[in-house]
């Protein structure tokens, strides 16, 4: 076998599928990494660690592989199931989309039938048996996910995703994180920065908030000053602080709308657009907000004590007891099937460079996030515009 054949029939032919992808599995999504490994191209599905161990490393399993069995003929094999490689097919739909199909789905079946398949899937997905899970609602969610995802039989469509671009001004390095989501278990979230906002977008999801939706949004222009540790234990005190900031933001948005209306009226009345005065109210307001943020970050201690208020539920009690800084944020909640979605107030808590948390005020719940420390290749966005377009596309598909 000559290197020219390897390059022509394998590396060049399938070059467009290298990188990170999100499978279209309804609300659940996923994270696929396609890499060159020797004379193989392998698609690895990355899975979060078992709930609620958010700091544990990611798990991964092969879904397909491509290699040259003989000169000038690349072979696609499905790796799904427990009976070894078998015949599969890959179709490159377009540059940023491809699909896989298993041609021998009988290789996915087990001798013990669906019950054995479910028990095996449960051990792999959750690291436990159904008898170990006492919460009835959680059992229903797990069974629903198995029934939904197993119908695909590794016949999937994948859409390209990019890692978020970074800049020196970012609060921490953007990237992929594992997060706790109550009875739904651990999910993968992409943290990206957009000026005075930070966004957490779901790469994996659930029937309430599907993959592709923006789970949290952080307002970096509105840092929160937490009370002392004793008062922080009082949920009503934290709630009061957050709701005051929410009201402040509402007033600022109203003032901004009012200023825009006045400017539009002036532009219509004058023959030429009126220039915005440098010393105007809007400029001062923006300057004050930016100054407040800078002052807070400069004067904030390197770390401050942190504890969850009484009554706030956390899947993982092993969260850090100190934090760097907190910001006002909103979290997306919805009913089953993404019904009646609404953004509700919360607290973004930055612990360190690799961990952050979010307190969902309305749910009285806490999510802990930990960075995925994997060096993904061929995953950089060609431009900021391409990344923003990708975010918009996966959100519209989820909706």
Short mmCIF file of C-alpha atoms in Angstrom, two decimals:
data_model
loop_
_atom_site.label_atom_id
_atom_site.label_comp_id
_atom_site.label_asym_id
_atom_site.label_seq_id
_atom_site.Cartn_x
_atom_site.Cartn_y
_atom_site.Cartn_z
CA UNK A 1 0.00 0.00 0.00
CA UNK A 2 1.47 3.31 -1.06
CA UNK A 3 1.14 6.57 0.82
CA UNK A 4 -0.37 8.15 -2.30
CA UNK A 5 -3.25 5.66 -2.10
CA UNK A 6 -3.73 6.34 1.62
CA UNK A 7 -3.85 10.08 0.97
CA UNK A 8 -6.06 9.95 -2.14
CA UNK A 9 -8.55 7.29 -1.05
CA UNK A 10 -8.70 7.98 2.68
CA UNK A 11 -7.27 11.26 3.98
CA UNK A 12 -8.24 13.51 1.06
CA UNK A 13 -11.58 11.87 0.34
CA UNK A 14 -12.81 12.12 3.95
CA UNK A 15 -11.01 15.33 4.97
CA UNK A 16 -14.31 17.21 5.32
CA UNK A 17 -15.52 15.04 8.20
CA UNK A 18 -12.55 15.68 10.51
CA UNK A 19 -13.35 17.79 13.58
CA UNK A 20 -16.26 18.21 16.02
CA UNK A 21 -19.88 17.36 15.23
CA UNK A 22 -23.27 17.33 16.88
CA UNK A 23 -25.50 14.36 15.99
CA UNK A 24 -29.17 15.01 15.33
CA UNK A 25 -30.70 12.84 18.07
CA UNK A 26 -33.79 14.86 18.87
CA UNK A 27 -33.40 16.83 22.12
CA UNK A 28 -30.39 14.81 23.30
CA UNK A 29 -27.68 15.84 20.83
CA UNK A 30 -24.14 14.69 21.49
CA UNK A 31 -20.46 15.35 20.81
CA UNK A 32 -18.62 13.46 18.07
CA UNK A 33 -14.90 13.93 17.39
CA UNK A 34 -13.57 12.58 14.08
CA UNK A 35 -9.79 12.11 14.01
CA UNK A 36 -7.02 10.50 11.99
CA UNK A 37 -5.45 7.64 13.94
CA UNK A 38 -2.65 5.99 11.99
CA UNK A 39 -4.20 4.51 8.85
CA UNK A 40 -7.71 4.89 10.29
CA UNK A 41 -10.22 7.72 10.50
CA UNK A 42 -12.29 7.13 13.65
CA UNK A 43 -15.44 8.82 14.92
CA UNK A 44 -15.40 8.93 18.73
CA UNK A 45 -18.57 9.82 20.64
CA UNK A 46 -17.63 11.70 23.81
CA UNK A 47 -19.83 11.06 26.86
CA UNK A 48 -19.90 12.92 30.20
CA UNK A 49 -18.71 11.03 33.28
CA UNK A 50 -21.30 9.28 35.42
CA UNK A 51 -23.64 11.57 37.33
CA UNK A 52 -22.86 13.49 39.51
CA UNK A 53 -19.05 13.21 39.25
CA UNK A 54 -18.57 16.33 37.17
CA UNK A 55 -14.78 16.54 37.72
CA UNK A 56 -14.13 13.04 36.36
CA UNK A 57 -12.68 12.74 32.82
CA UNK A 58 -14.89 12.28 29.77
CA UNK A 59 -15.72 8.81 28.49
CA UNK A 60 -15.61 7.96 24.80
CA UNK A 61 -16.55 5.11 22.48
CA UNK A 62 -16.05 4.56 18.73
CA UNK A 63 -19.11 4.86 16.48
CA UNK A 64 -17.44 4.22 13.13
CA UNK A 65 -14.06 3.86 11.48
CA UNK A 66 -12.73 4.15 7.91
CA UNK A 67 -9.60 2.45 6.60
CA UNK A 68 -8.04 0.92 3.50
CA UNK A 69 -8.54 -2.82 3.38
CA UNK A 70 -6.98 -2.90 -0.04
CA UNK A 71 -5.50 -0.39 -2.47
CA UNK A 72 -7.82 2.35 -3.72
CA UNK A 73 -10.82 1.13 -1.74
CA UNK A 74 -11.74 2.70 1.62
CA UNK A 75 -13.96 0.60 3.89
CA UNK A 76 -16.48 2.09 6.33
CA UNK A 77 -17.28 0.04 9.41
CA UNK A 78 -19.94 0.60 12.07
CA UNK A 79 -18.56 0.14 15.60
CA UNK A 80 -21.91 0.39 17.41
CA UNK A 81 -22.96 -2.53 19.57
CA UNK A 82 -20.95 -5.31 21.19
CA UNK A 83 -20.25 -7.70 18.31
CA UNK A 84 -17.30 -5.92 16.75
CA UNK A 85 -16.90 -3.95 13.48
CA UNK A 86 -19.44 -4.53 10.71
CA UNK A 87 -20.48 -3.02 7.40
CA UNK A 88 -21.47 0.67 7.40
CA UNK A 89 -21.79 3.64 5.07
CA UNK A 90 -20.93 7.34 5.21
CA UNK A 91 -22.46 10.00 2.98
CA UNK A 92 -21.01 13.51 2.92
CA UNK A 93 -24.11 15.63 2.37
CA UNK A 94 -22.22 18.92 2.19
CA UNK A 95 -19.09 20.46 3.67
CA UNK A 96 -20.54 20.89 7.17
CA UNK A 97 -22.90 17.93 7.26
CA UNK A 98 -22.60 14.17 6.84
CA UNK A 99 -24.56 11.06 7.73
CA UNK A 100 -23.77 7.52 8.81
CA UNK A 101 -25.75 4.37 8.18
CA UNK A 102 -25.28 0.88 9.58
CA UNK A 103 -25.92 -1.85 7.00
CA UNK A 104 -26.02 -4.67 9.57
CA UNK A 105 -28.14 -3.46 12.50
CA UNK A 106 -28.62 -7.08 13.64
CA UNK A 107 -25.08 -6.71 15.06
CA UNK A 108 -26.52 -4.26 17.61
CA UNK A 109 -29.01 -6.75 19.05
CA UNK A 110 -28.31 -8.87 22.13
CA UNK A 111 -29.37 -12.43 22.81
CA UNK A 112 -31.33 -11.36 25.89
CA UNK A 113 -33.48 -8.97 23.89
CA UNK A 114 -34.38 -5.39 24.73
CA UNK A 115 -34.15 -5.93 28.48
CA UNK A 116 -30.51 -6.99 28.25
CA UNK A 117 -29.79 -4.10 25.85
CA UNK A 118 -31.39 -1.67 28.31
CA UNK A 119 -29.44 -3.02 31.31
CA UNK A 120 -26.17 -2.83 29.35
CA UNK A 121 -26.94 0.73 28.14
CA UNK A 122 -27.85 1.78 31.69
CA UNK A 123 -24.55 0.52 33.10
CA UNK A 124 -22.62 2.36 30.38
CA UNK A 125 -24.70 5.58 30.47
CA UNK A 126 -25.27 5.91 34.22
CA UNK A 127 -22.88 3.41 35.85
CA UNK A 128 -25.69 1.80 37.83
CA UNK A 129 -28.79 -0.41 37.60
CA UNK A 130 -32.39 0.79 37.53
CA UNK A 131 -32.86 -0.61 41.05
CA UNK A 132 -30.18 1.82 42.29
CA UNK A 133 -32.25 4.79 41.07
CA UNK A 134 -35.04 5.35 43.56
CA UNK A 135 -36.45 8.58 42.08
CA UNK A 136 -39.46 7.59 39.94
CA UNK A 137 -39.26 10.67 37.68
CA UNK A 138 -35.58 9.98 37.03
CA UNK A 139 -36.40 6.37 36.07
CA UNK A 140 -38.98 7.64 33.57
CA UNK A 141 -36.48 10.08 32.02
CA UNK A 142 -33.83 7.36 31.70
CA UNK A 143 -36.23 4.88 30.09
CA UNK A 144 -37.49 7.58 27.72
CA UNK A 145 -33.94 8.40 26.61
CA UNK A 146 -33.11 4.75 25.95
CA UNK A 147 -36.25 4.19 23.86
CA UNK A 148 -35.69 7.41 21.89
CA UNK A 149 -31.95 7.08 21.21
CA UNK A 150 -31.89 3.34 20.47
CA UNK A 151 -34.26 3.73 17.52
CA UNK A 152 -31.53 5.49 15.53
CA UNK A 153 -29.27 2.38 15.46
CA UNK A 154 -26.25 4.55 14.54
CA UNK A 155 -28.03 5.89 11.43
CA UNK A 156 -27.40 9.54 12.15
CA UNK A 157 -26.91 12.96 10.60
CA UNK A 158 -24.11 15.15 12.00
CA UNK A 159 -23.65 18.93 11.80
CA UNK A 160 -20.30 20.63 12.34
CA UNK A 161 -19.66 22.61 15.50
CA UNK A 162 -16.69 24.84 16.33
CA UNK A 163 -14.90 25.57 19.58
CA UNK A 164 -15.55 29.17 20.68
CA UNK A 165 -12.87 31.73 19.74
CA UNK A 166 -11.05 33.38 22.64
CA UNK A 167 -9.69 36.86 23.34
CA UNK A 168 -7.44 38.30 26.09
CA UNK A 169 -10.44 40.11 27.62
CA UNK A 170 -12.40 36.93 28.31
CA UNK A 171 -13.21 36.21 31.95
CA UNK A 172 -11.81 32.69 31.56
CA UNK A 173 -10.86 30.62 28.54
CA UNK A 174 -14.03 29.65 26.65
CA UNK A 175 -14.64 26.02 25.76
CA UNK A 176 -16.65 22.89 26.57
CA UNK A 177 -17.83 22.05 30.10
CA UNK A 178 -19.64 19.20 31.85
CA UNK A 179 -22.59 20.38 33.95
CA UNK A 180 -25.09 18.89 36.39
CA UNK A 181 -28.76 19.12 35.36
CA UNK A 182 -30.74 17.48 38.16
CA UNK A 183 -32.58 14.31 37.18
CA UNK A 184 -31.31 14.65 33.59
CA UNK A 185 -27.76 13.87 34.75
CA UNK A 186 -24.60 15.45 33.31
CA UNK A 187 -24.74 17.42 30.07
CA UNK A 188 -22.17 19.14 27.83
CA UNK A 189 -22.30 22.94 27.56
CA UNK A 190 -20.25 25.31 25.39
CA UNK A 191 -19.23 28.57 27.12
CA UNK A 192 -18.56 31.48 24.76
CA UNK A 193 -18.03 35.23 25.23
CA UNK A 194 -19.79 37.99 23.29
CA UNK A 195 -18.70 41.42 24.52
CA UNK A 196 -20.54 42.14 27.78
CA UNK A 197 -22.35 38.79 27.62
CA UNK A 198 -21.32 35.18 28.09
CA UNK A 199 -23.45 32.33 26.78
CA UNK A 200 -23.74 28.69 27.72
CA UNK A 201 -25.09 26.63 24.78
CA UNK A 202 -26.14 23.01 25.22
CA UNK A 203 -24.25 20.49 23.08
CA UNK A 204 -26.18 17.68 24.74
CA UNK A 205 -29.68 18.27 26.04
CA UNK A 206 -32.87 16.79 27.43
CA UNK A 207 -36.65 16.82 26.78
CA UNK A 208 -37.05 20.09 28.71
CA UNK A 209 -34.20 22.14 27.21
CA UNK A 210 -32.93 20.42 24.03
CA UNK A 211 -29.40 20.44 22.65
CA UNK A 212 -28.63 23.66 20.77
CA UNK A 213 -30.54 25.94 23.14
CA UNK A 214 -28.85 28.64 25.22
CA UNK A 215 -29.10 27.29 28.76
CA UNK A 216 -27.54 30.25 30.61
CA UNK A 217 -26.63 33.84 29.77
CA UNK A 218 -24.28 35.87 31.98
CA UNK A 219 -24.39 39.66 32.15
CA UNK A 220 -20.73 40.62 32.63
CA UNK A 221 -21.68 44.30 33.04
CA UNK A 222 -23.55 43.50 36.29
CA UNK A 223 -21.35 41.81 38.90
CA UNK A 224 -23.01 40.77 42.17
CA UNK A 225 -21.65 41.53 45.61
CA UNK A 226 -22.45 38.48 47.72
CA UNK A 227 -23.36 38.98 51.38
CA UNK A 228 -21.13 37.61 54.14
CA UNK A 229 -21.10 33.85 54.57
CA UNK A 230 -23.77 33.76 57.28
CA UNK A 231 -26.24 35.90 55.34
CA UNK A 232 -25.43 33.96 52.16
CA UNK A 233 -27.02 30.90 53.78
CA UNK A 234 -30.32 32.80 53.74
CA UNK A 235 -31.93 32.19 50.34
CA UNK A 236 -34.24 35.19 50.70
CA UNK A 237 -31.22 37.51 51.10
CA UNK A 238 -29.57 36.23 47.92
CA UNK A 239 -32.90 36.42 46.11
CA UNK A 240 -33.33 40.04 47.19
CA UNK A 241 -29.89 41.01 45.81
CA UNK A 242 -30.52 39.29 42.47
CA UNK A 243 -33.99 40.75 41.97
CA UNK A 244 -32.68 44.25 42.72
CA UNK A 245 -30.13 43.85 39.92
CA UNK A 246 -32.84 42.48 37.64
CA UNK A 247 -34.94 45.61 38.29
CA UNK A 248 -31.89 47.83 37.68
CA UNK A 249 -31.30 46.13 34.30
CA UNK A 250 -34.97 46.59 33.39
CA UNK A 251 -34.74 50.33 34.12
CA UNK A 252 -31.51 50.65 32.10
CA UNK A 253 -33.14 48.91 29.12
CA UNK A 254 -36.15 51.25 29.33
CA UNK A 255 -33.87 54.29 29.42
CA UNK A 256 -31.93 52.97 26.44
CA UNK A 257 -35.15 52.46 24.47
CA UNK A 258 -36.27 55.98 25.39
CA UNK A 259 -32.95 57.47 24.20
CA UNK A 260 -33.20 55.56 20.91
CA UNK A 261 -36.73 56.87 20.34
CA UNK A 262 -35.56 60.45 20.99
CA UNK A 263 -32.64 60.03 18.58
CA UNK A 264 -34.97 58.70 15.88
CA UNK A 265 -37.28 61.67 16.35
CA UNK A 266 -34.35 64.09 16.09
CA UNK A 267 -33.07 62.38 12.93
CA UNK A 268 -36.49 62.64 11.30
CA UNK A 269 -36.80 66.32 12.24
CA UNK A 270 -33.34 67.35 11.07
CA UNK A 271 -32.08 67.29 7.52
CA UNK A 272 -28.93 65.53 8.71
CA UNK A 273 -28.60 62.86 11.44
CA UNK A 274 -27.76 64.48 14.76
CA UNK A 275 -24.48 63.33 16.23
CA UNK A 276 -24.73 61.76 19.67
CA UNK A 277 -23.10 64.09 22.28
CA UNK A 278 -20.05 62.63 23.91
CA UNK A 279 -21.07 63.93 27.31
CA UNK A 280 -24.69 62.76 27.00
CA UNK A 281 -26.61 60.67 29.47
CA UNK A 282 -26.09 57.46 27.47
CA UNK A 283 -22.32 57.82 27.35
CA UNK A 284 -22.15 58.47 31.08
CA UNK A 285 -24.38 55.47 31.79
CA UNK A 286 -22.24 53.13 29.71
CA UNK A 287 -19.06 54.50 31.20
CA UNK A 288 -20.40 54.03 34.72
CA UNK A 289 -21.42 50.42 34.02
CA UNK A 290 -18.04 49.57 32.51
CA UNK A 291 -16.27 51.36 35.33
CA UNK A 292 -18.31 49.51 37.93
CA UNK A 293 -17.36 46.19 36.36
CA UNK A 294 -13.67 47.06 36.21
CA UNK A 295 -13.70 48.37 39.77
CA UNK A 296 -15.44 45.25 41.03
CA UNK A 297 -12.98 42.92 39.35
CA UNK A 298 -9.98 44.97 40.45
CA UNK A 299 -11.05 45.35 44.06
CA UNK A 300 -12.61 41.92 44.49
CA UNK A 301 -10.47 39.59 46.60
CA UNK A 302 -8.67 36.74 44.85
CA UNK A 303 -11.23 34.48 46.50
CA UNK A 304 -14.15 34.86 48.86
CA UNK A 305 -16.02 32.28 50.96
CA UNK A 306 -18.94 30.62 49.21
CA UNK A 307 -21.72 28.33 50.35
CA UNK A 308 -25.06 27.44 48.82
CA UNK A 309 -28.08 29.00 50.55
CA UNK A 310 -30.28 26.71 52.61
CA UNK A 311 -32.90 25.00 50.46
CA UNK A 312 -30.91 25.12 47.21
CA UNK A 313 -30.58 21.60 45.80
CA UNK A 314 -27.30 20.41 44.30
CA UNK A 315 -26.60 17.03 42.66
CA UNK A 316 -22.94 17.42 43.61
CA UNK A 317 -22.18 18.61 47.14
CA UNK A 318 -18.47 18.63 46.39
CA UNK A 319 -18.48 22.18 45.00
CA UNK A 320 -15.68 24.67 45.84
CA UNK A 321 -16.15 26.64 49.07
CA UNK A 322 -14.47 29.76 47.67
CA UNK A 323 -15.21 31.76 44.52
CA UNK A 324 -13.60 34.62 42.58
CA UNK A 325 -16.57 36.70 41.43
CA UNK A 326 -20.31 36.45 40.72
CA UNK A 327 -22.51 37.98 38.01
CA UNK A 328 -26.20 38.35 37.37
CA UNK A 329 -27.45 35.88 34.79
CA UNK A 330 -30.53 34.21 33.40
CA UNK A 331 -31.26 30.52 32.94
CA UNK A 332 -33.65 28.95 30.46
CA UNK A 333 -36.37 26.72 31.92
CA UNK A 334 -39.27 24.99 30.13
CA UNK A 335 -41.83 22.25 30.45
CA UNK A 336 -41.48 18.82 28.89
CA UNK A 337 -41.09 19.08 25.12
CA UNK A 338 -39.64 22.59 25.42
CA UNK A 339 -43.08 24.03 26.19
CA UNK A 340 -43.51 27.55 27.65
CA UNK A 341 -39.77 28.39 27.71
CA UNK A 342 -38.75 31.41 29.77
CA UNK A 343 -35.55 33.02 30.98
CA UNK A 344 -35.41 33.27 34.77
CA UNK A 345 -32.92 35.13 37.02
CA UNK A 346 -29.93 33.42 38.56
CA UNK A 347 -26.36 33.78 39.80
CA UNK A 348 -23.23 32.88 37.81
CA UNK A 349 -20.45 31.88 40.23
CA UNK A 350 -16.87 31.74 38.94
CA UNK A 351 -14.81 29.37 41.09
CA UNK A 352 -11.55 29.15 39.10
CA UNK A 353 -10.28 28.87 35.52
CA UNK A 354 -11.90 25.45 35.05
CA UNK A 355 -15.07 25.50 37.16
CA UNK A 356 -18.15 27.66 37.50
CA UNK A 357 -21.66 27.30 38.85
CA UNK A 358 -25.15 28.66 38.30
CA UNK A 359 -27.86 29.10 40.93
CA UNK A 360 -31.33 28.82 39.36
CA UNK A 361 -33.37 31.10 41.61
CA UNK A 362 -36.83 29.92 40.57
CA UNK A 363 -35.92 26.23 40.70
CA UNK A 364 -33.86 26.60 43.91
CA UNK A 365 -31.29 24.46 42.15
CA UNK A 366 -27.53 24.62 41.58
CA UNK A 367 -25.58 23.44 38.52
CA UNK A 368 -21.83 22.83 38.78
CA UNK A 369 -19.71 22.94 35.59
CA UNK A 370 -16.21 21.56 35.05
CA UNK A 371 -14.00 22.08 31.99
CA UNK A 372 -13.56 19.26 29.46
CA UNK A 373 -9.78 18.96 29.24
CA UNK A 374 -9.43 17.37 25.81
CA UNK A 375 -7.35 18.81 22.97
CA UNK A 376 -9.71 18.64 20.00
CA UNK A 377 -8.12 18.97 16.56
CA UNK A 378 -9.66 20.58 13.44
CA UNK A 379 -12.24 22.32 15.65
CA UNK A 380 -11.29 26.00 15.40
CA UNK A 381 -13.79 28.36 13.81
CA UNK A 382 -12.46 30.01 10.62
CA UNK A 383 -13.81 33.36 11.92
CA UNK A 384 -15.91 34.90 14.68
CA UNK A 385 -18.72 35.31 12.13
CA UNK A 386 -18.58 31.59 11.28
CA UNK A 387 -18.83 30.69 14.98
CA UNK A 388 -21.80 33.02 15.55
CA UNK A 389 -23.53 31.57 12.49
CA UNK A 390 -22.95 28.04 13.80
CA UNK A 391 -24.52 28.96 17.17
CA UNK A 392 -27.51 30.48 15.41
CA UNK A 393 -27.96 27.38 13.23
CA UNK A 394 -27.90 24.80 16.02
CA UNK A 395 -30.31 26.90 18.09
CA UNK A 396 -32.76 27.25 15.18
CA UNK A 397 -32.61 23.49 14.58
CA UNK A 398 -33.34 22.84 18.26
CA UNK A 399 -36.30 25.22 18.17
#
